[in-house]
Amino acid sequence: MTQSKSLSQKWQTLTGERPDLAILIPTALFGLALVIVLSILSDRFLSWRNIVNIMTQTSIYLILAVGMTLVLDSGGIDISIGSIIGLATTLLGTALARDGWVWWAAILLCIGGATMCGAFNAFFIVKLKVPPIIVTLGTLTMFRGFAYVYQEGQTYFGFPAQVLWVARTRIFGQIPVLVLLSLGILAAGHFFLTRTRTGRHVTAIGGNEQAARLSGINVGRTRAMVYVVMGFLAGIATVVNTARLDASQAVSGTGYELHVIASVVVGGTSLMGGKSFMLGTFLGVLILGILENGLLMAGVSYYWQRVLLGFIFIMVVGIRTFRESSEQK
Amino acid sequence: MDERRVNLLEMEGLTKTFPGVTALDHVDFAIPEHSVHVLVGENGAGKSTLVNIVSGAYTPDHCDAYRFGGHDVHLHNPRQALELGITAVQQHFSLVPDMPVADNIFLNCEPRKRSGLIDYQKMYRDASQIIEQLDVPINARWPVRQLSASDRQVVEICKAISRRPRLLLMDEPTSGLNSAEIERLFVVVRRLVKSGLTILYISHRLEEVFEIGEGVTVLRNGRKVAEMELKDTSHKELTHLITGFEIDDWFPKSEVAIGEPLLTVENLSNSNTSVPLHDITFSVRCGEILGVYGILGSGKDDLAHTLFGMIPATAGTISIDRNPVVMRDPARANAEGLGYLTEDRSRNGYVPLMSVAKNQTLVALKNFCRFDVIDYQKENRVSDEYIQRMRISTPSRSTVIKSLSGGNQQKVLFSRWLIADARVLLLNEPTRGIDVGAKVEMFRLMCQEAEQGKAICFFSSELDEIVGMADRVLVMCHGRIEGEFHRGRMTKQDLLVCATAAKRDRQPAAHESNSTQGAQK
C-alpha cells in the first residue's frame, strides 16, 4: 500500500495529477489475467518471438491511438482514420510502383496527403462547426472513395528497400524499428499531453470549452491542430503499415477506427473529453493486441474477432458511463 | 365590496424548512377569487417555495389548513394540483420551437380520434378558439419559432388555460419582454380575469405590480410581513416592506484611497446581447469597488459579457488607462488586464475534471512555460501559495475541482485571475451558490484586492451585498444605466426603486440629485 502511494506521489510530481486508479487497476488486472490465461493455453504465447510479434502488430494501432487520445481528450472523435490510411497508402503505392518516384518523395507525399485529410476534417469541424462525428463519418466514405478512384483497382507491391527498412530492420537484431518508432511517438504524446501548455489546452477544451474560451485559449486553433496531428500520425502509420505488408491496397485500414477508439477508451480516456491517459492508451492497445493474438492462435475466425471487439467496446463504455452516472447521484 | 369577495385558495400556518433554512415560517396565505393577486419579496424571501407548494411540487412540513374553492384538500404532487385546476404558466423557453402553436398548446394532451390517432382538425379548432378568446393575432398553424417573445408567452398562457384552470400561476412572466410586449401581455391577463380566472402573479418589477395587481402579499425571510390592497399602498411603502431595515454588518468593507480611472466606458451599446445595451458610460478607478445592480433582464450580465469581449460591443469605446481597446474576444480582454469571474461556474468557469492547480493557472499558464513546456515546480509553488493566501480549503492542489464546495471553487476561480495579474476584476454574482461564511471570505478578498489598487466591478442582484460593499453603485434597467448612487448616501429602497420603477419608455430616474457626479447619461 505504501509502495503504491509513493508511486502515485511520484506520478503526481511528474504529471501534476493522480492517475485514476479506479480505472487503471482493473484494466491492468484484466490485462494480467489475459496474459496468464493465454500462457496456460499456449506455451508459445510467452515466447520472445510471439512478444515481438504482438508488439509489431500493435505498433500501427499504437501510433494511431496516440493521435486518437488527443482527439478524444479535446472532446471530439475521428472515425475517418481507417480511410485516411486507405487513401495515403494508395498515394504511396502509386507514387512508388506506378509513377517511379524516389522513395523519400513518395513518403512525403503519403504523410503530407494524410495530414491534408486531417486538415480537411479540421476545417469543417472548426470553421463550419459541424459535429466531429458527422464530418468524419462523411470523410470516412469520401477518403475511401478517393482511394479506390486513384488506385484504379490495382494492388502495388515490390517497394524499394528504403521504404521497407522501417519494418524489416531490427535493432540489435531483436527489436524491430517500427516498435521503437511507435514507442517514441507514445512518449512524445505523453510528454505533449502532460508537460506542454498546448497539451493542457487540449484537455481544458475537452473538459469545458466555454471555460477555456474565457481563459483566453484559442479554442479553434487548438482543436484544428488536434485533427491535423491525427492526420499526420495516420500518415506515419500508413508508411509503417505499407512497409510491413509490402503492399498497397485501397481497402487497407478498414475498421481500424473502432479498434483504435476501443483501445483508447479501455485505457481510461473518456469519450466525453477532458480526461485522458496516454500510458493507459498503451495498456489498452496492448490488451486488445494480446486478445487478438490469443484468439488468432486459438483459431478463432477474424469475423468472430470483430464481433468480440465491438462487444468489448460497448461493454467498456457502458461500465464507464454507469460508473460516472452513479458517482453523480 | 372586498368583504364579500370569496377566497379561492386559503392556507394557514404554512411552514417549510430545507436543510439549514426555514423557507416559510407559519405563513397564512389567501388568494381572492376573480382577481390578480401579487406575491412580492426579495430573492430568498420564500416566494418560489410558496409557489411550488401551491402548484404541488413541494409538500409543506406543516399546514394548519389548506382550502381550495371552499374544500379542504391535501396536495402531494403537481398532478393533483392540475386536477384541482391549478396551473402554472411556464417560462416561454419550454415550447418546442419548430412545432406549430396548436401542437405546442396540446402537447401531451392532444385530442384523439377513436382510432387513437391525433384528431388534428379538432386540435386546430380548439387551439384557434382559445387564441380567439384572448383576442391576439396568432395563427394556430404558425411555428412557434416565428413568434416574438411576448407571443410565445401568450402561447404558454394558452397552453395553461387549455387545461381549464381556476387558478393560474404566473412567475415572472415579463422577464425578457420589452415594454410594448408587456403591455400586450397585460391586456390578455385582464381579459382572463374578466372571464372568471384567478391569477397569482409573482414579479420583481414593482411598477408592473401596481399596474396589474389588486391584492398583494409581501414575504420577507420566510415570513408574511403584509397583506393588503395595492390601491391602499404606495411604491415607497411596498419597497420598504420588501427590503426591511436589518442592515447586516458582515461586510468587511475597508476604506481605500481611490486613484485614477482604470477602465473607462463611453457610449457603449450592444445590440447582440439578449438585453440590448444602450449608451452606457461610466468609469472604474483603481482601488474602487463599483457595484452594478440590476434585476433579471436589466442587462447587467450583458454588460459584463460585453466588457469581457464575450459578445463584442456594437458601438462606443472601452478604454484601459485611457487607451481605447477593442474587446473582440476574451483573449484580448485577458491581455488587456481584465479578469472575469463568471456567474455560472459549472457552465463557463471551471474545468470540472482538472485539478485545483491546473484550474488556477489556466489563464496565466504562459508565465509557467519555457517553449511551451510547463515548469511544474513553479506551477505547484504558486498554486500552494494562493491556496494558502486565499484560504482555499482543499485536500491538496491536485484534488479535482469538482469535488470542492461552491465557495472553495469560487476562490480557486478568483485566484485564477489574480495569478494572471488582472488589474480590472469583473465579478458577476460572486456569491451565487456559496454559503454565508464563504460569502464573507469573498468580500474580504474583494477588499484585499481593492487595497492592492485593482479596479473591481461588482455585478450583483443582491441588494444587501451591493449596499454593503460598493463605493459607488450603477443601477441598470432595460439595458441602460438608470441611476448612480454613492456609498453612505444610498439605501436599499433607493436602489430597488430605481431598478424597478424606471419608466419603460426611458425617462431618467428622479433621484439624480443624489449623485455628485453626473456620470450617467
PDB file of N, CA, C and O in Angstrom, chain B residues 283-344:
ATOM      1  N   SER B 283     -16.943  54.923 -15.471  1.00  0.00           N
ATOM      2  CA  SER B 283     -15.548  54.513 -15.330  1.00  0.00           C
ATOM      3  C   SER B 283     -15.336  53.910 -13.955  1.00  0.00           C
ATOM      4  O   SER B 283     -16.108  54.171 -13.026  1.00  0.00           O
ATOM      5  N   VAL B 284     -14.304  53.076 -13.842  1.00  0.00           N
ATOM      6  CA  VAL B 284     -13.925  52.478 -12.560  1.00  0.00           C
ATOM      7  C   VAL B 284     -12.503  52.906 -12.268  1.00  0.00           C
ATOM      8  O   VAL B 284     -11.650  52.895 -13.158  1.00  0.00           O
ATOM      9  N   ARG B 285     -12.249  53.281 -11.009  1.00  0.00           N
ATOM     10  CA  ARG B 285     -10.920  53.752 -10.648  1.00  0.00           C
ATOM     11  C   ARG B 285     -10.149  52.687  -9.894  1.00  0.00           C
ATOM     12  O   ARG B 285     -10.736  51.750  -9.355  1.00  0.00           O
ATOM     13  N   CYS B 286      -8.843  52.871  -9.835  1.00  0.00           N
ATOM     14  CA  CYS B 286      -8.003  51.974  -9.043  1.00  0.00           C
ATOM     15  C   CYS B 286      -8.482  52.015  -7.599  1.00  0.00           C
ATOM     16  O   CYS B 286      -8.706  53.092  -7.056  1.00  0.00           O
ATOM     17  N   GLY B 287      -8.606  50.839  -6.999  1.00  0.00           N
ATOM     18  CA  GLY B 287      -8.988  50.776  -5.587  1.00  0.00           C
ATOM     19  C   GLY B 287     -10.465  50.927  -5.332  1.00  0.00           C
ATOM     20  O   GLY B 287     -10.909  50.887  -4.195  1.00  0.00           O
ATOM     21  N   GLU B 288     -11.222  51.081  -6.404  1.00  0.00           N
ATOM     22  CA  GLU B 288     -12.650  51.313  -6.229  1.00  0.00           C
ATOM     23  C   GLU B 288     -13.432  50.012  -6.420  1.00  0.00           C
ATOM     24  O   GLU B 288     -13.084  49.190  -7.270  1.00  0.00           O
ATOM     25  N   ILE B 289     -14.465  49.840  -5.630  1.00  0.00           N
ATOM     26  CA  ILE B 289     -15.409  48.754  -5.880  1.00  0.00           C
ATOM     27  C   ILE B 289     -16.670  49.393  -6.432  1.00  0.00           C
ATOM     28  O   ILE B 289     -17.380  50.102  -5.717  1.00  0.00           O
ATOM     29  N   LEU B 290     -16.898  49.177  -7.720  1.00  0.00           N
ATOM     30  CA  LEU B 290     -18.074  49.750  -8.365  1.00  0.00           C
ATOM     31  C   LEU B 290     -19.161  48.687  -8.423  1.00  0.00           C
ATOM     32  O   LEU B 290     -18.974  47.637  -9.036  1.00  0.00           O
ATOM     33  N   GLY B 291     -20.270  48.942  -7.773  1.00  0.00           N
ATOM     34  CA  GLY B 291     -21.378  47.992  -7.818  1.00  0.00           C
ATOM     35  C   GLY B 291     -22.224  48.242  -9.052  1.00  0.00           C
ATOM     36  O   GLY B 291     -22.453  49.392  -9.418  1.00  0.00           O
ATOM     37  N   VAL B 292     -22.638  47.163  -9.712  1.00  0.00           N
ATOM     38  CA  VAL B 292     -23.598  47.305 -10.800  1.00  0.00           C
ATOM     39  C   VAL B 292     -24.809  46.482 -10.398  1.00  0.00           C
ATOM     40  O   VAL B 292     -24.725  45.259 -10.309  1.00  0.00           O
ATOM     41  N   TYR B 293     -25.904  47.174 -10.107  1.00  0.00           N
ATOM     42  CA  TYR B 293     -27.080  46.473  -9.611  1.00  0.00           C
ATOM     43  C   TYR B 293     -28.161  46.429 -10.679  1.00  0.00           C
ATOM     44  O   TYR B 293     -28.376  47.396 -11.415  1.00  0.00           O
ATOM     45  N   GLY B 294     -28.825  45.309 -10.777  1.00  0.00           N
ATOM     46  CA  GLY B 294     -29.952  45.197 -11.688  1.00  0.00           C
ATOM     47  C   GLY B 294     -30.656  43.884 -11.433  1.00  0.00           C
ATOM     48  O   GLY B 294     -30.041  42.915 -10.983  1.00  0.00           O
ATOM     49  N   ILE B 295     -31.949  43.870 -11.692  1.00  0.00           N
ATOM     50  CA  ILE B 295     -32.696  42.628 -11.513  1.00  0.00           C
ATOM     51  C   ILE B 295     -32.601  41.826 -12.807  1.00  0.00           C
ATOM     52  O   ILE B 295     -31.958  42.266 -13.762  1.00  0.00           O
ATOM     53  N   LEU B 296     -33.239  40.682 -12.834  1.00  0.00           N
ATOM     54  CA  LEU B 296     -33.230  39.827 -14.014  1.00  0.00           C
ATOM     55  C   LEU B 296     -33.728  40.623 -15.230  1.00  0.00           C
ATOM     56  O   LEU B 296     -34.737  41.308 -15.150  1.00  0.00           O
ATOM     57  N   GLY B 297     -32.995  40.541 -16.326  1.00  0.00           N
ATOM     58  CA  GLY B 297     -33.437  41.240 -17.530  1.00  0.00           C
ATOM     59  C   GLY B 297     -33.044  42.704 -17.563  1.00  0.00           C
ATOM     60  O   GLY B 297     -33.508  43.460 -18.409  1.00  0.00           O
ATOM     61  N   SER B 298     -32.165  43.125 -16.639  1.00  0.00           N
ATOM     62  CA  SER B 298     -31.767  44.531 -16.604  1.00  0.00           C
ATOM     63  C   SER B 298     -30.624  44.806 -17.574  1.00  0.00           C
ATOM     64  O   SER B 298     -30.341  45.941 -17.899  1.00  0.00           O
ATOM     65  N   GLY B 299     -29.943  43.749 -18.011  1.00  0.00           N
ATOM     66  CA  GLY B 299     -28.798  43.932 -18.895  1.00  0.00           C
ATOM     67  C   GLY B 299     -27.480  43.942 -18.150  1.00  0.00           C
ATOM     68  O   GLY B 299     -26.426  44.143 -18.733  1.00  0.00           O
ATOM     69  N   LYS B 300     -27.535  43.653 -16.841  1.00  0.00           N
ATOM     70  CA  LYS B 300     -26.327  43.622 -16.014  1.00  0.00           C
ATOM     71  C   LYS B 300     -25.344  42.549 -16.505  1.00  0.00           C
ATOM     72  O   LYS B 300     -24.163  42.832 -16.708  1.00  0.00           O
ATOM     73  N   ASP B 301     -25.859  41.333 -16.734  1.00  0.00           N
ATOM     74  CA  ASP B 301     -24.997  40.270 -17.246  1.00  0.00           C
ATOM     75  C   ASP B 301     -24.460  40.623 -18.623  1.00  0.00           C
ATOM     76  O   ASP B 301     -23.302  40.369 -18.943  1.00  0.00           O
ATOM     77  N   ASP B 302     -25.325  41.223 -19.433  1.00  0.00           N
ATOM     78  CA  ASP B 302     -24.922  41.551 -20.800  1.00  0.00           C
ATOM     79  C   ASP B 302     -23.801  42.584 -20.804  1.00  0.00           C
ATOM     80  O   ASP B 302     -22.905  42.530 -21.644  1.00  0.00           O
ATOM     81  N   LEU B 303     -23.847  43.514 -19.850  1.00  0.00           N
ATOM     82  CA  LEU B 303     -22.777  44.495 -19.756  1.00  0.00           C
ATOM     83  C   LEU B 303     -21.461  43.796 -19.422  1.00  0.00           C
ATOM     84  O   LEU B 303     -20.427  44.055 -20.042  1.00  0.00           O
ATOM     85  N   ALA B 304     -21.518  42.863 -18.462  1.00  0.00           N
ATOM     86  CA  ALA B 304     -20.305  42.132 -18.095  1.00  0.00           C
ATOM     87  C   ALA B 304     -19.762  41.365 -19.295  1.00  0.00           C
ATOM     88  O   ALA B 304     -18.559  41.390 -19.575  1.00  0.00           O
ATOM     89  N   HIS B 305     -20.650  40.697 -20.028  1.00  0.00           N
ATOM     90  CA  HIS B 305     -20.218  39.909 -21.187  1.00  0.00           C
ATOM     91  C   HIS B 305     -19.612  40.806 -22.263  1.00  0.00           C
ATOM     92  O   HIS B 305     -18.661  40.422 -22.935  1.00  0.00           O
ATOM     93  N   THR B 306     -20.180  42.002 -22.421  1.00  0.00           N
ATOM     94  CA  THR B 306     -19.662  42.913 -23.438  1.00  0.00           C
ATOM     95  C   THR B 306     -18.277  43.426 -23.048  1.00  0.00           C
ATOM     96  O   THR B 306     -17.367  43.451 -23.869  1.00  0.00           O
ATOM     97  N   LEU B 307     -18.133  43.806 -21.779  1.00  0.00           N
ATOM     98  CA  LEU B 307     -16.837  44.329 -21.334  1.00  0.00           C
ATOM     99  C   LEU B 307     -15.750  43.289 -21.518  1.00  0.00           C
ATOM    100  O   LEU B 307     -14.621  43.596 -21.870  1.00  0.00           O
ATOM    101  N   PHE B 308     -16.095  42.016 -21.294  1.00  0.00           N
ATOM    102  CA  PHE B 308     -15.083  40.967 -21.357  1.00  0.00           C
ATOM    103  C   PHE B 308     -14.913  40.423 -22.777  1.00  0.00           C
ATOM    104  O   PHE B 308     -14.188  39.468 -22.998  1.00  0.00           O
ATOM    105  N   GLY B 309     -15.616  41.003 -23.734  1.00  0.00           N
ATOM    106  CA  GLY B 309     -15.412  40.593 -25.129  1.00  0.00           C
ATOM    107  C   GLY B 309     -16.114  39.308 -25.515  1.00  0.00           C
ATOM    108  O   GLY B 309     -15.879  38.776 -26.592  1.00  0.00           O
ATOM    109  N   MET B 310     -16.982  38.786 -24.631  1.00  0.00           N
ATOM    110  CA  MET B 310     -17.678  37.544 -24.979  1.00  0.00           C
ATOM    111  C   MET B 310     -18.682  37.819 -26.092  1.00  0.00           C
ATOM    112  O   MET B 310     -18.899  36.990 -26.960  1.00  0.00           O
ATOM    113  N   ILE B 311     -19.326  38.990 -26.014  1.00  0.00           N
ATOM    114  CA  ILE B 311     -20.190  39.454 -27.103  1.00  0.00           C
ATOM    115  C   ILE B 311     -19.695  40.873 -27.407  1.00  0.00           C
ATOM    116  O   ILE B 311     -20.015  41.800 -26.669  1.00  0.00           O
ATOM    117  N   PRO B 312     -18.872  41.052 -28.446  1.00  0.00           N
ATOM    118  CA  PRO B 312     -18.246  42.355 -28.670  1.00  0.00           C
ATOM    119  C   PRO B 312     -19.282  43.461 -28.844  1.00  0.00           C
ATOM    120  O   PRO B 312     -20.358  43.242 -29.414  1.00  0.00           O
ATOM    121  N   ALA B 313     -18.947  44.644 -28.343  1.00  0.00           N
ATOM    122  CA  ALA B 313     -19.846  45.789 -28.412  1.00  0.00           C
ATOM    123  C   ALA B 313     -20.072  46.196 -29.859  1.00  0.00           C
ATOM    124  O   ALA B 313     -19.213  45.989 -30.717  1.00  0.00           O
ATOM    125  N   THR B 314     -21.245  46.772 -30.129  1.00  0.00           N
ATOM    126  CA  THR B 314     -21.523  47.219 -31.486  1.00  0.00           C
ATOM    127  C   THR B 314     -21.252  48.716 -31.643  1.00  0.00           C
ATOM    128  O   THR B 314     -21.160  49.208 -32.755  1.00  0.00           O
ATOM    129  N   ALA B 315     -21.150  49.450 -30.541  1.00  0.00           N
ATOM    130  CA  ALA B 315     -20.817  50.876 -30.640  1.00  0.00           C
ATOM    131  C   ALA B 315     -20.211  51.334 -29.324  1.00  0.00           C
ATOM    132  O   ALA B 315     -20.389  50.694 -28.286  1.00  0.00           O
ATOM    133  N   GLY B 316     -19.483  52.456 -29.371  1.00  0.00           N
ATOM    134  CA  GLY B 316     -18.898  53.003 -28.159  1.00  0.00           C
ATOM    135  C   GLY B 316     -17.466  52.555 -27.958  1.00  0.00           C
ATOM    136  O   GLY B 316     -16.945  51.748 -28.733  1.00  0.00           O
ATOM    137  N   THR B 317     -16.817  53.109 -26.927  1.00  0.00           N
ATOM    138  CA  THR B 317     -15.419  52.756 -26.699  1.00  0.00           C
ATOM    139  C   THR B 317     -15.205  52.254 -25.279  1.00  0.00           C
ATOM    140  O   THR B 317     -15.872  52.680 -24.338  1.00  0.00           O
ATOM    141  N   ILE B 318     -14.269  51.324 -25.159  1.00  0.00           N
ATOM    142  CA  ILE B 318     -13.812  50.841 -23.863  1.00  0.00           C
ATOM    143  C   ILE B 318     -12.332  51.201 -23.797  1.00  0.00           C
ATOM    144  O   ILE B 318     -11.590  50.911 -24.734  1.00  0.00           O
ATOM    145  N   SER B 319     -11.919  51.870 -22.732  1.00  0.00           N
ATOM    146  CA  SER B 319     -10.511  52.250 -22.621  1.00  0.00           C
ATOM    147  C   SER B 319      -9.914  51.692 -21.338  1.00  0.00           C
ATOM    148  O   SER B 319     -10.583  51.631 -20.310  1.00  0.00           O
ATOM    149  N   ILE B 320      -8.649  51.300 -21.445  1.00  0.00           N
ATOM    150  CA  ILE B 320      -7.885  50.901 -20.270  1.00  0.00           C
ATOM    151  C   ILE B 320      -6.772  51.933 -20.134  1.00  0.00           C
ATOM    152  O   ILE B 320      -6.029  52.161 -21.100  1.00  0.00           O
ATOM    153  N   ASP B 321      -6.650  52.548 -18.964  1.00  0.00           N
ATOM    154  CA  ASP B 321      -5.649  53.610 -18.787  1.00  0.00           C
ATOM    155  C   ASP B 321      -5.790  54.666 -19.868  1.00  0.00           C
ATOM    156  O   ASP B 321      -4.787  55.166 -20.397  1.00  0.00           O
ATOM    157  N   ARG B 322      -6.977  54.975 -20.243  1.00  0.00           N
ATOM    158  CA  ARG B 322      -7.307  55.980 -21.257  1.00  0.00           C
ATOM    159  C   ARG B 322      -6.901  55.579 -22.673  1.00  0.00           C
ATOM    160  O   ARG B 322      -6.969  56.394 -23.592  1.00  0.00           O
ATOM    161  N   ASN B 323      -6.442  54.336 -22.866  1.00  0.00           N
ATOM    162  CA  ASN B 323      -6.153  53.877 -24.229  1.00  0.00           C
ATOM    163  C   ASN B 323      -7.317  53.049 -24.739  1.00  0.00           C
ATOM    164  O   ASN B 323      -7.643  52.028 -24.135  1.00  0.00           O
ATOM    165  N   PRO B 324      -7.934  53.475 -25.840  1.00  0.00           N
ATOM    166  CA  PRO B 324      -9.076  52.710 -26.351  1.00  0.00           C
ATOM    167  C   PRO B 324      -8.651  51.304 -26.781  1.00  0.00           C
ATOM    168  O   PRO B 324      -7.577  51.122 -27.355  1.00  0.00           O
ATOM    169  N   VAL B 325      -9.491  50.334 -26.465  1.00  0.00           N
ATOM    170  CA  VAL B 325      -9.200  48.938 -26.758  1.00  0.00           C
ATOM    171  C   VAL B 325     -10.453  48.328 -27.383  1.00  0.00           C
ATOM    172  O   VAL B 325     -11.557  48.643 -26.957  1.00  0.00           O
ATOM    173  N   VAL B 326     -10.269  47.498 -28.402  1.00  0.00           N
ATOM    174  CA  VAL B 326     -11.421  46.781 -28.947  1.00  0.00           C
ATOM    175  C   VAL B 326     -11.456  45.402 -28.302  1.00  0.00           C
ATOM    176  O   VAL B 326     -10.594  44.576 -28.533  1.00  0.00           O
ATOM    177  N   MET B 327     -12.469  45.170 -27.469  1.00  0.00           N
ATOM    178  CA  MET B 327     -12.593  43.873 -26.786  1.00  0.00           C
ATOM    179  C   MET B 327     -13.317  42.917 -27.722  1.00  0.00           C
ATOM    180  O   MET B 327     -14.526  42.754 -27.647  1.00  0.00           O
ATOM    181  N   ARG B 328     -12.547  42.302 -28.624  1.00  0.00           N
ATOM    182  CA  ARG B 328     -13.237  41.479 -29.609  1.00  0.00           C
ATOM    183  C   ARG B 328     -13.411  40.043 -29.138  1.00  0.00           C
ATOM    184  O   ARG B 328     -14.283  39.333 -29.612  1.00  0.00           O
ATOM    185  N   ASP B 329     -12.598  39.590 -28.219  1.00  0.00           N
ATOM    186  CA  ASP B 329     -12.833  38.271 -27.625  1.00  0.00           C
ATOM    187  C   ASP B 329     -12.208  38.231 -26.220  1.00  0.00           C
ATOM    188  O   ASP B 329     -11.447  39.130 -25.850  1.00  0.00           O
ATOM    189  N   PRO B 330     -12.523  37.178 -25.451  1.00  0.00           N
ATOM    190  CA  PRO B 330     -11.999  37.125 -24.085  1.00  0.00           C
ATOM    191  C   PRO B 330     -10.474  37.122 -24.040  1.00  0.00           C
ATOM    192  O   PRO B 330      -9.894  37.662 -23.102  1.00  0.00           O
ATOM    193  N   ALA B 331      -9.832  36.550 -25.070  1.00  0.00           N
ATOM    194  CA  ALA B 331      -8.370  36.507 -25.068  1.00  0.00           C
ATOM    195  C   ALA B 331      -7.811  37.927 -25.050  1.00  0.00           C
ATOM    196  O   ALA B 331      -6.844  38.232 -24.350  1.00  0.00           O
ATOM    197  N   ARG B 332      -8.446  38.817 -25.825  1.00  0.00           N
ATOM    198  CA  ARG B 332      -7.998  40.198 -25.869  1.00  0.00           C
ATOM    199  C   ARG B 332      -8.230  40.873 -24.518  1.00  0.00           C
ATOM    200  O   ARG B 332      -7.363  41.599 -24.008  1.00  0.00           O
ATOM    201  N   ALA B 333      -9.408  40.609 -23.947  1.00  0.00           N
ATOM    202  CA  ALA B 333      -9.723  41.198 -22.645  1.00  0.00           C
ATOM    203  C   ALA B 333      -8.710  40.741 -21.593  1.00  0.00           C
ATOM    204  O   ALA B 333      -8.237  41.541 -20.786  1.00  0.00           O
ATOM    205  N   ASN B 334      -8.330  39.458 -21.643  1.00  0.00           N
ATOM    206  CA  ASN B 334      -7.293  38.941 -20.736  1.00  0.00           C
ATOM    207  C   ASN B 334      -6.014  39.721 -20.906  1.00  0.00           C
ATOM    208  O   ASN B 334      -5.375  40.145 -19.949  1.00  0.00           O
ATOM    209  N   ALA B 335      -5.621  39.894 -22.171  1.00  0.00           N
ATOM    210  CA  ALA B 335      -4.356  40.537 -22.477  1.00  0.00           C
ATOM    211  C   ALA B 335      -4.352  41.984 -21.990  1.00  0.00           C
ATOM    212  O   ALA B 335      -3.306  42.526 -21.648  1.00  0.00           O
ATOM    213  N   GLU B 336      -5.530  42.600 -21.948  1.00  0.00           N
ATOM    214  CA  GLU B 336      -5.615  43.990 -21.509  1.00  0.00           C
ATOM    215  C   GLU B 336      -5.731  44.102 -19.992  1.00  0.00           C
ATOM    216  O   GLU B 336      -5.918  45.194 -19.461  1.00  0.00           O
ATOM    217  N   GLY B 337      -5.685  42.963 -19.316  1.00  0.00           N
ATOM    218  CA  GLY B 337      -5.697  43.009 -17.856  1.00  0.00           C
ATOM    219  C   GLY B 337      -7.065  42.892 -17.223  1.00  0.00           C
ATOM    220  O   GLY B 337      -7.249  43.238 -16.069  1.00  0.00           O
ATOM    221  N   LEU B 338      -8.030  42.411 -17.980  1.00  0.00           N
ATOM    222  CA  LEU B 338      -9.351  42.186 -17.406  1.00  0.00           C
ATOM    223  C   LEU B 338      -9.479  40.746 -16.920  1.00  0.00           C
ATOM    224  O   LEU B 338      -8.927  39.826 -17.528  1.00  0.00           O
ATOM    225  N   GLY B 339     -10.195  40.567 -15.851  1.00  0.00           N
ATOM    226  CA  GLY B 339     -10.491  39.227 -15.362  1.00  0.00           C
ATOM    227  C   GLY B 339     -11.981  39.123 -15.141  1.00  0.00           C
ATOM    228  O   GLY B 339     -12.612  40.099 -14.757  1.00  0.00           O
ATOM    229  N   TYR B 340     -12.535  37.949 -15.389  1.00  0.00           N
ATOM    230  CA  TYR B 340     -13.986  37.808 -15.292  1.00  0.00           C
ATOM    231  C   TYR B 340     -14.357  36.599 -14.454  1.00  0.00           C
ATOM    232  O   TYR B 340     -14.090  35.460 -14.840  1.00  0.00           O
ATOM    233  N   LEU B 341     -14.973  36.850 -13.333  1.00  0.00           N
ATOM    234  CA  LEU B 341     -15.473  35.760 -12.502  1.00  0.00           C
ATOM    235  C   LEU B 341     -16.916  35.516 -12.920  1.00  0.00           C
ATOM    236  O   LEU B 341     -17.778  36.369 -12.721  1.00  0.00           O
ATOM    237  N   THR B 342     -17.162  34.362 -13.508  1.00  0.00           N
ATOM    238  CA  THR B 342     -18.445  34.127 -14.171  1.00  0.00           C
ATOM    239  C   THR B 342     -19.587  33.887 -13.191  1.00  0.00           C
ATOM    240  O   THR B 342     -19.364  33.452 -12.061  1.00  0.00           O
ATOM    241  N   GLU B 343     -20.801  34.179 -13.656  1.00  0.00           N
ATOM    242  CA  GLU B 343     -21.987  33.990 -12.834  1.00  0.00           C
ATOM    243  C   GLU B 343     -22.391  32.525 -12.779  1.00  0.00           C
ATOM    244  O   GLU B 343     -23.231  32.140 -11.995  1.00  0.00           O
ATOM    245  N   ASP B 344     -21.818  31.694 -13.655  1.00  0.00           N
ATOM    246  CA  ASP B 344     -22.201  30.283 -13.698  1.00  0.00           C
ATOM    247  C   ASP B 344     -20.931  29.438 -13.766  1.00  0.00           C
ATOM    248  O   ASP B 344     -20.420  29.158 -14.841  1.00  0.00           O
TER     249      ASP B 344
END
